[in-house]
Amino acid sequence: MPIEGFDYKGFAANMAEQAKELVPKDLQDREKEYIVKTLGNFTLLAGEALYNDTQLNLTIDQAVFITQIIAEWSFHKSIDLIHSGILPQYWDSIMQKIAFTIFEVAKQAVIRKIPQDQLLQAVEHQVIKVYNSSIEELEKKGVIDEDTKNRAESQSNIDAMAKAAQEEQMRQKQEAAEQAERNMEAAQKKRAEKQKKQKQEKMLASMPQGISNKQMKLMTLALVLKILSQDKVTTILNKFDSDDSLAISQYMNMADLESHMDADLITSCLKEMKDFLPIKRKLTKENVLGDLLRIYRTTPRENIEKIIKNERPLVKRFIAQAYDGEYSELPLRVAGIVAQYIEESI
């Protein structure tokens, strides 16, 4: 009795349709047609033979399994033949030997209830054996040369597809990992922005009523100046206009200054002021001369000469030559100190 429910014709047609989507894109149309046609024919013939064999008593699952193995190996080995460089007139005979071998090996393995993994290994071994022996036979007949033989035997589309699938899986995992990392970074950024907003709201809420942002900065600076020496405080205050300098001095004299300010607010003000502080430049002749020339442009020469009237002749000569953009023989460290002294004294 035929295998009930086994639609071998529909199954063969379905395998052929799937093959159309999987054939390598680099092949010519006639080569793609050969692969699909060969797979379809061998699958149909194998399915029909199993369907009509009343002695085997196969189940529908066993029949589908055997037929599918033939379809898959027909697909891979026909591609290998095309890539081998062997002329098309020899393809059919080789593919027929392979299909017959698979059919017999798989059928007997199923009948003997050999485990599936062992069955697949046995089929693969016999397919490679028949394929290589057919190639070597063509060489012995003089149909192909040794280079073509070696190229044909080295072909393995099934391994190439497995490798490509593995690489694609790795690529997808990598993309998933990168996307997860991006999502994590976005979440962290969102949390940081939320925390920053909450912190700003907290600072605004803690700011004393009626005190401006500028006043808070002056108060913060006053806190810092309270721990410095008087000379340094005087030097810094001289760089502010009279109103701001007076305000800072008044804040410094407030006994309860800290009580008017929030710790986070102080930190924020200090960071903001730090962003605007000038970066200390490297001490070079060019920088020293540049600083002096900048001073010369805004300060009368006689004022500068008054500042250095009691200096040594070497320093006076250095200052005079600097007006002409020349650097005299004065140690660089000393020159830097002189330039800073003049700038602070004007």
Tab-separated table of C-alpha atoms in Angstrom:
chain	number	residue	atom	x	y	z
A	1	MET	CA	0.000	0.000	0.000
A	2	PRO	CA	1.396	3.470	-0.955
A	3	ILE	CA	2.440	5.799	1.868
A	4	GLU	CA	-0.736	7.537	2.961
A	5	GLY	CA	-0.554	11.344	2.930
A	6	PHE	CA	2.866	11.496	1.236
A	7	ASP	CA	2.475	14.098	-1.528
A	8	TYR	CA	5.843	13.526	-3.184
A	9	LYS	CA	4.946	15.691	-6.196
A	10	GLY	CA	4.082	18.689	-4.055
A	11	PHE	CA	7.149	18.085	-1.888
A	12	ALA	CA	9.468	17.992	-4.918
A	13	ALA	CA	7.917	21.171	-6.302
A	14	ASN	CA	8.354	22.879	-2.917
A	15	MET	CA	12.043	21.872	-2.718
A	16	ALA	CA	12.610	23.233	-6.232
A	17	GLU	CA	10.996	26.558	-5.314
A	18	GLN	CA	13.194	26.867	-2.230
A	19	ALA	CA	16.275	26.115	-4.337
A	20	LYS	CA	15.491	29.082	-6.605
A	21	GLU	CA	15.959	31.419	-3.648
A	22	LEU	CA	19.216	29.798	-2.507
A	23	VAL	CA	21.236	29.376	-5.702
A	24	PRO	CA	24.440	31.469	-5.740
A	25	LYS	CA	23.948	34.890	-7.322
A	26	ASP	CA	27.191	34.640	-9.315
A	27	LEU	CA	25.913	31.788	-11.536
A	28	GLN	CA	24.501	32.229	-15.016
A	29	ASP	CA	20.779	31.723	-15.589
A	30	ARG	CA	21.247	28.378	-17.399
A	31	GLU	CA	23.372	27.138	-14.486
A	32	LYS	CA	20.724	28.175	-11.972
A	33	GLU	CA	18.073	26.413	-14.057
A	34	TYR	CA	20.183	23.239	-14.112
A	35	ILE	CA	20.471	23.198	-10.300
A	36	VAL	CA	16.723	23.685	-9.763
A	37	LYS	CA	15.774	21.189	-12.487
A	38	THR	CA	18.196	18.507	-11.266
A	39	LEU	CA	17.065	18.853	-7.658
A	40	GLY	CA	13.413	18.737	-8.674
A	41	ASN	CA	13.814	15.664	-10.906
A	42	PHE	CA	15.804	13.604	-8.408
A	43	THR	CA	13.480	14.563	-5.556
A	44	LEU	CA	10.432	13.621	-7.601
A	45	LEU	CA	11.904	10.268	-8.712
A	46	ALA	CA	13.006	9.356	-5.180
A	47	GLY	CA	9.660	10.358	-3.711
A	48	GLU	CA	7.744	8.353	-6.314
A	49	ALA	CA	9.897	5.257	-5.747
A	50	LEU	CA	9.376	5.415	-1.995
A	51	TYR	CA	5.662	6.077	-2.388
A	52	ASN	CA	5.122	3.022	-4.581
A	53	ASP	CA	7.398	0.624	-2.661
A	54	THR	CA	4.911	-1.422	-0.650
A	55	GLN	CA	7.634	-3.652	0.838
A	56	LEU	CA	9.409	-0.953	2.865
A	57	ASN	CA	6.465	0.053	5.055
A	58	LEU	CA	7.950	3.528	5.578
A	59	THR	CA	6.107	6.221	7.466
A	60	ILE	CA	5.439	9.570	5.854
A	61	ASP	CA	8.125	11.174	8.052
A	62	GLN	CA	10.727	8.614	6.960
A	63	ALA	CA	9.839	9.108	3.283
A	64	VAL	CA	10.069	12.892	3.602
A	65	PHE	CA	13.396	12.574	5.422
A	66	ILE	CA	15.012	10.417	2.722
A	67	THR	CA	13.635	12.585	-0.086
A	68	GLN	CA	14.844	15.761	1.599
A	69	ILE	CA	18.389	14.374	1.952
A	70	ILE	CA	18.449	13.697	-1.800
A	71	ALA	CA	17.160	17.222	-2.513
A	72	GLU	CA	19.801	18.879	-0.324
A	73	TRP	CA	22.766	16.914	-1.657
A	74	SER	CA	21.553	17.340	-5.245
A	75	PHE	CA	21.566	21.067	-4.638
A	76	HIS	CA	25.064	21.232	-3.140
A	77	LYS	CA	26.868	18.827	-5.490
A	78	SER	CA	25.371	20.331	-8.650
A	79	ILE	CA	26.769	23.693	-7.516
A	80	ASP	CA	30.162	22.075	-6.852
A	81	LEU	CA	30.187	20.611	-10.381
A	82	ILE	CA	29.391	23.997	-11.911
A	83	HIS	CA	32.176	25.670	-9.928
A	84	SER	CA	34.621	22.873	-10.792
A	85	GLY	CA	35.013	23.855	-14.420
A	86	ILE	CA	33.946	20.423	-15.723
A	87	LEU	CA	31.946	20.660	-18.959
A	88	PRO	CA	28.123	20.456	-18.619
A	89	GLN	CA	27.820	17.238	-20.690
A	90	TYR	CA	29.398	15.300	-17.807
A	91	TRP	CA	27.252	16.704	-15.001
A	92	ASP	CA	24.202	14.432	-15.351
A	93	SER	CA	26.060	11.131	-15.121
A	94	ILE	CA	27.860	12.233	-11.953
A	95	MET	CA	24.682	13.580	-10.359
A	96	GLN	CA	22.802	10.344	-11.163
A	97	LYS	CA	25.453	8.273	-9.376
A	98	ILE	CA	25.254	10.579	-6.348
A	99	ALA	CA	21.442	10.535	-6.189
A	100	PHE	CA	21.303	6.729	-6.495
A	101	THR	CA	23.925	6.320	-3.756
A	102	ILE	CA	22.064	8.627	-1.375
A	103	PHE	CA	18.785	6.842	-2.061
A	104	GLU	CA	20.173	3.387	-1.297
A	105	VAL	CA	22.284	4.380	1.725
A	106	ALA	CA	19.521	6.448	3.336
A	107	LYS	CA	16.838	3.837	2.655
A	108	GLN	CA	18.844	1.006	4.196
A	109	ALA	CA	19.841	3.154	7.179
A	110	VAL	CA	16.192	3.994	7.884
A	111	ILE	CA	15.143	0.357	7.569
A	112	ARG	CA	17.897	-0.677	10.000
A	113	LYS	CA	16.845	2.140	12.365
A	114	ILE	CA	20.314	3.689	12.453
A	115	PRO	CA	20.393	6.937	14.507
A	116	GLN	CA	19.857	10.048	12.419
A	117	ASP	CA	23.282	11.613	13.056
A	118	GLN	CA	25.038	8.380	12.019
A	119	LEU	CA	22.819	8.156	8.942
A	120	LEU	CA	23.738	11.669	7.855
A	121	GLN	CA	27.454	10.985	8.379
A	122	ALA	CA	27.222	7.794	6.299
A	123	VAL	CA	25.419	9.628	3.492
A	124	GLU	CA	27.983	12.431	3.472
A	125	HIS	CA	30.861	9.952	3.380
A	126	GLN	CA	29.370	8.037	0.438
A	127	VAL	CA	28.462	11.225	-1.477
A	128	ILE	CA	32.043	12.545	-1.266
A	129	LYS	CA	33.407	9.115	-2.190
A	130	VAL	CA	31.202	8.775	-5.294
A	131	TYR	CA	31.786	12.402	-6.326
A	132	ASN	CA	35.593	12.127	-6.084
A	133	SER	CA	35.744	8.754	-7.814
A	134	SER	CA	33.647	10.147	-10.681
A	135	ILE	CA	36.030	13.095	-11.005
A	136	GLU	CA	39.086	10.823	-10.984
A	137	GLU	CA	37.479	8.653	-13.643
A	138	LEU	CA	37.131	11.683	-15.919
A	139	GLU	CA	40.818	12.439	-15.411
A	140	LYS	CA	41.808	8.874	-16.312
A	141	LYS	CA	39.795	9.145	-19.526
A	142	GLY	CA	41.596	12.388	-20.347
A	143	VAL	CA	38.424	14.438	-20.182
A	144	ILE	CA	39.889	16.789	-17.546
A	145	ASP	CA	43.430	17.638	-16.441
A	146	GLU	CA	44.879	17.387	-12.939
A	147	ASP	CA	44.220	21.060	-12.119
A	148	THR	CA	40.528	20.677	-12.956
A	149	LYS	CA	40.396	17.464	-10.897
A	150	ASN	CA	41.953	19.181	-7.885
A	151	ARG	CA	39.651	22.182	-8.240
A	152	ALA	CA	36.586	19.930	-8.523
A	153	GLU	CA	37.512	17.852	-5.468
A	154	SER	CA	38.136	20.971	-3.391
A	155	GLN	CA	34.599	22.280	-3.965
A	156	SER	CA	32.186	22.064	-1.019
A	157	ASN	CA	29.135	24.288	-1.241
A	158	ILE	CA	27.644	22.694	1.852
A	159	ASP	CA	30.662	23.832	3.899
A	160	ALA	CA	30.569	27.275	2.280
A	161	MET	CA	26.894	27.703	3.191
A	162	ALA	CA	27.524	26.485	6.743
A	163	LYS	CA	30.365	28.978	7.106
A	164	ALA	CA	28.251	31.786	5.655
A	165	ALA	CA	25.406	30.902	8.040
A	166	GLN	CA	27.817	30.923	10.975
A	167	GLU	CA	29.244	34.283	9.927
A	168	GLU	CA	25.734	35.676	9.534
A	169	GLN	CA	24.834	34.395	12.986
A	170	MET	CA	27.954	36.014	14.420
A	171	ARG	CA	27.145	39.259	12.599
A	172	GLN	CA	23.614	39.252	14.014
A	173	LYS	CA	24.949	38.585	17.508
A	174	GLN	CA	27.443	41.420	17.109
A	175	GLU	CA	24.723	43.777	15.885
A	176	ALA	CA	22.494	42.720	18.782
A	177	ALA	CA	25.330	43.336	21.245
A	178	GLU	CA	26.090	46.748	19.718
A	179	GLN	CA	22.393	47.672	19.786
A	180	ALA	CA	22.175	46.599	23.420
A	181	GLU	CA	25.211	48.748	24.197
A	182	ARG	CA	23.652	51.723	22.392
A	183	ASN	CA	20.424	51.205	24.316
A	184	MET	CA	22.346	51.069	27.576
A	185	GLU	CA	24.276	54.241	26.743
A	186	ALA	CA	21.032	55.974	25.782
A	187	ALA	CA	19.425	54.883	29.040
A	188	GLN	CA	22.443	56.077	31.038
A	189	LYS	CA	22.407	59.399	29.192
A	190	LYS	CA	18.715	59.779	29.878
A	191	ARG	CA	19.260	59.034	33.574
A	192	ALA	CA	22.182	61.492	33.696
A	193	GLU	CA	20.077	64.210	32.063
A	194	LYS	CA	17.261	63.520	34.503
A	195	GLN	CA	19.651	63.679	37.459
A	196	LYS	CA	21.170	66.897	36.095
A	197	LYS	CA	17.733	68.440	35.721
A	198	GLN	CA	16.782	67.393	39.244
A	199	LYS	CA	20.059	68.810	40.553
A	200	GLN	CA	19.479	72.113	38.777
A	201	GLU	CA	15.964	72.297	40.156
A	202	LYS	CA	17.316	71.576	43.625
A	203	MET	CA	19.963	74.295	43.294
A	204	LEU	CA	17.433	76.812	42.055
A	205	ALA	CA	15.177	75.954	44.961
A	206	SER	CA	18.065	76.359	47.415
A	207	MET	CA	19.180	79.744	46.036
A	208	PRO	CA	18.250	82.545	48.458
A	209	GLN	CA	15.364	84.659	47.298
A	210	GLY	CA	16.416	87.763	45.398
A	211	ILE	CA	20.058	86.748	44.854
A	212	SER	CA	21.168	86.653	41.211
A	213	ASN	CA	23.365	84.044	39.565
A	214	LYS	CA	26.221	86.563	39.381
A	215	GLN	CA	25.956	87.261	43.095
A	216	MET	CA	26.095	83.528	43.813
A	217	LYS	CA	29.321	83.289	41.803
A	218	LEU	CA	30.842	86.218	43.685
A	219	MET	CA	29.840	84.603	46.959
A	220	THR	CA	31.414	81.319	45.864
A	221	LEU	CA	34.614	83.133	44.927
A	222	ALA	CA	34.586	84.839	48.304
A	223	LEU	CA	34.513	81.430	49.988
A	224	VAL	CA	37.612	80.420	48.025
A	225	LEU	CA	39.487	83.675	48.706
A	226	LYS	CA	38.914	83.324	52.465
A	227	ILE	CA	41.501	80.531	52.575
A	228	LEU	CA	44.160	82.380	50.538
A	229	SER	CA	46.850	84.744	51.712
A	230	GLN	CA	46.150	88.468	51.724
A	231	ASP	CA	48.671	89.126	48.933
A	232	LYS	CA	46.977	86.651	46.620
A	233	VAL	CA	43.554	87.987	47.524
A	234	THR	CA	44.660	91.538	46.693
A	235	THR	CA	46.133	90.422	43.373
A	236	ILE	CA	42.902	88.644	42.390
A	237	LEU	CA	40.585	91.430	43.528
A	238	ASN	CA	42.588	93.984	41.510
A	239	LYS	CA	41.483	92.167	38.365
A	240	PHE	CA	37.796	92.863	39.062
A	241	ASP	CA	36.009	96.166	38.623
A	242	SER	CA	35.490	98.207	41.766
A	243	ASP	CA	31.849	97.167	42.316
A	244	ASP	CA	32.523	93.430	42.058
A	245	SER	CA	35.721	93.737	44.096
A	246	LEU	CA	33.803	95.537	46.844
A	247	ALA	CA	31.019	92.933	46.791
A	248	ILE	CA	33.525	90.061	47.101
A	249	SER	CA	35.227	91.790	50.034
A	250	GLN	CA	31.884	92.245	51.770
A	251	TYR	CA	30.989	88.582	51.255
A	252	MET	CA	34.386	87.553	52.639
A	253	ASN	CA	33.603	89.446	55.835
A	254	MET	CA	30.235	87.727	56.273
A	255	ALA	CA	30.546	85.335	59.216
A	256	ASP	CA	27.623	83.157	58.067
A	257	LEU	CA	28.329	83.202	54.313
A	258	GLU	CA	28.207	79.398	54.044
A	259	SER	CA	24.698	79.268	55.492
A	260	HIS	CA	23.340	81.219	52.512
A	261	MET	CA	24.594	78.665	49.985
A	262	ASP	CA	23.915	75.041	49.049
A	263	ALA	CA	26.894	72.672	48.644
A	264	ASP	CA	25.752	71.539	45.200
A	265	LEU	CA	25.284	75.148	44.159
A	266	ILE	CA	28.831	75.995	45.253
A	267	THR	CA	30.201	73.049	43.263
A	268	SER	CA	28.245	74.100	40.187
A	269	CYS	CA	29.480	77.694	40.399
A	270	LEU	CA	33.095	76.576	40.845
A	271	LYS	CA	32.854	74.292	37.810
A	272	GLU	CA	31.334	77.055	35.712
A	273	MET	CA	34.068	79.504	36.726
A	274	LYS	CA	36.745	76.890	36.025
A	275	ASP	CA	35.494	76.520	32.448
A	276	PHE	CA	36.218	80.198	31.852
A	277	LEU	CA	39.618	80.356	33.538
A	278	PRO	CA	42.543	80.892	31.157
A	279	ILE	CA	44.686	77.817	30.512
A	280	LYS	CA	48.280	78.225	31.634
A	281	ARG	CA	50.411	78.506	28.563
A	282	LYS	CA	53.778	76.936	28.036
A	283	LEU	CA	56.649	79.296	28.890
A	284	THR	CA	58.316	80.158	25.559
A	285	LYS	CA	60.172	83.160	24.143
A	286	GLU	CA	57.319	83.733	21.704
A	287	ASN	CA	54.708	83.802	24.488
A	288	VAL	CA	56.752	86.156	26.664
A	289	LEU	CA	57.321	88.579	23.772
A	290	GLY	CA	53.647	88.335	22.848
A	291	ASP	CA	52.584	89.262	26.384
A	292	LEU	CA	54.948	92.246	26.461
A	293	LEU	CA	53.876	93.516	23.048
A	294	ARG	CA	50.241	93.267	24.156
A	295	ILE	CA	51.069	95.383	27.211
A	296	TYR	CA	52.990	97.886	25.090
A	297	ARG	CA	49.972	98.453	22.850
A	298	THR	CA	47.821	99.618	25.774
A	299	THR	CA	50.350	101.186	28.136
A	300	PRO	CA	52.551	104.262	27.513
A	301	ARG	CA	56.234	103.438	27.411
A	302	GLU	CA	57.097	105.941	30.116
A	303	ASN	CA	54.786	104.135	32.537
A	304	ILE	CA	56.630	100.897	31.939
A	305	GLU	CA	60.016	102.577	32.287
A	306	LYS	CA	58.942	103.948	35.688
A	307	ILE	CA	58.097	100.415	36.794
A	308	ILE	CA	61.543	99.082	35.873
A	309	LYS	CA	63.647	102.161	36.731
A	310	ASN	CA	65.286	100.381	39.670
A	311	GLU	CA	65.885	97.112	37.813
A	312	ARG	CA	69.260	95.838	36.656
A	313	PRO	CA	70.603	96.955	33.266
A	314	LEU	CA	70.094	93.452	31.884
A	315	VAL	CA	66.359	93.629	32.583
A	316	LYS	CA	66.077	97.141	31.176
A	317	ARG	CA	67.819	96.040	27.983
A	318	PHE	CA	65.473	93.083	27.709
A	319	ILE	CA	62.405	95.345	27.994
A	320	ALA	CA	63.820	97.825	25.450
A	321	GLN	CA	64.591	95.152	22.852
A	322	ALA	CA	61.153	93.602	23.360
A	323	TYR	CA	59.646	96.800	21.895
A	324	ASP	CA	61.301	95.792	18.607
A	325	GLY	CA	60.079	92.223	18.883
A	326	GLU	CA	63.524	90.909	19.834
A	327	TYR	CA	64.392	88.579	22.667
A	328	SER	CA	67.660	89.465	24.430
A	329	GLU	CA	69.841	87.062	26.368
A	330	LEU	CA	67.735	86.774	29.510
A	331	PRO	CA	66.914	83.391	31.083
A	332	LEU	CA	63.433	82.363	30.008
A	333	ARG	CA	62.150	81.827	33.530
A	334	VAL	CA	63.386	85.299	34.570
A	335	ALA	CA	61.845	86.832	31.447
A	336	GLY	CA	58.488	85.260	32.334
A	337	ILE	CA	58.645	86.671	35.853
A	338	VAL	CA	59.522	90.153	34.517
A	339	ALA	CA	56.621	90.108	32.048
A	340	GLN	CA	54.180	88.992	34.775
A	341	TYR	CA	55.530	91.654	37.157
A	342	ILE	CA	54.994	94.409	34.611
A	343	GLU	CA	51.488	93.192	33.791
A	344	GLU	CA	50.510	93.165	37.466
A	345	SER	CA	52.117	96.567	38.123
A	346	ILE	CA	50.469	98.627	35.412
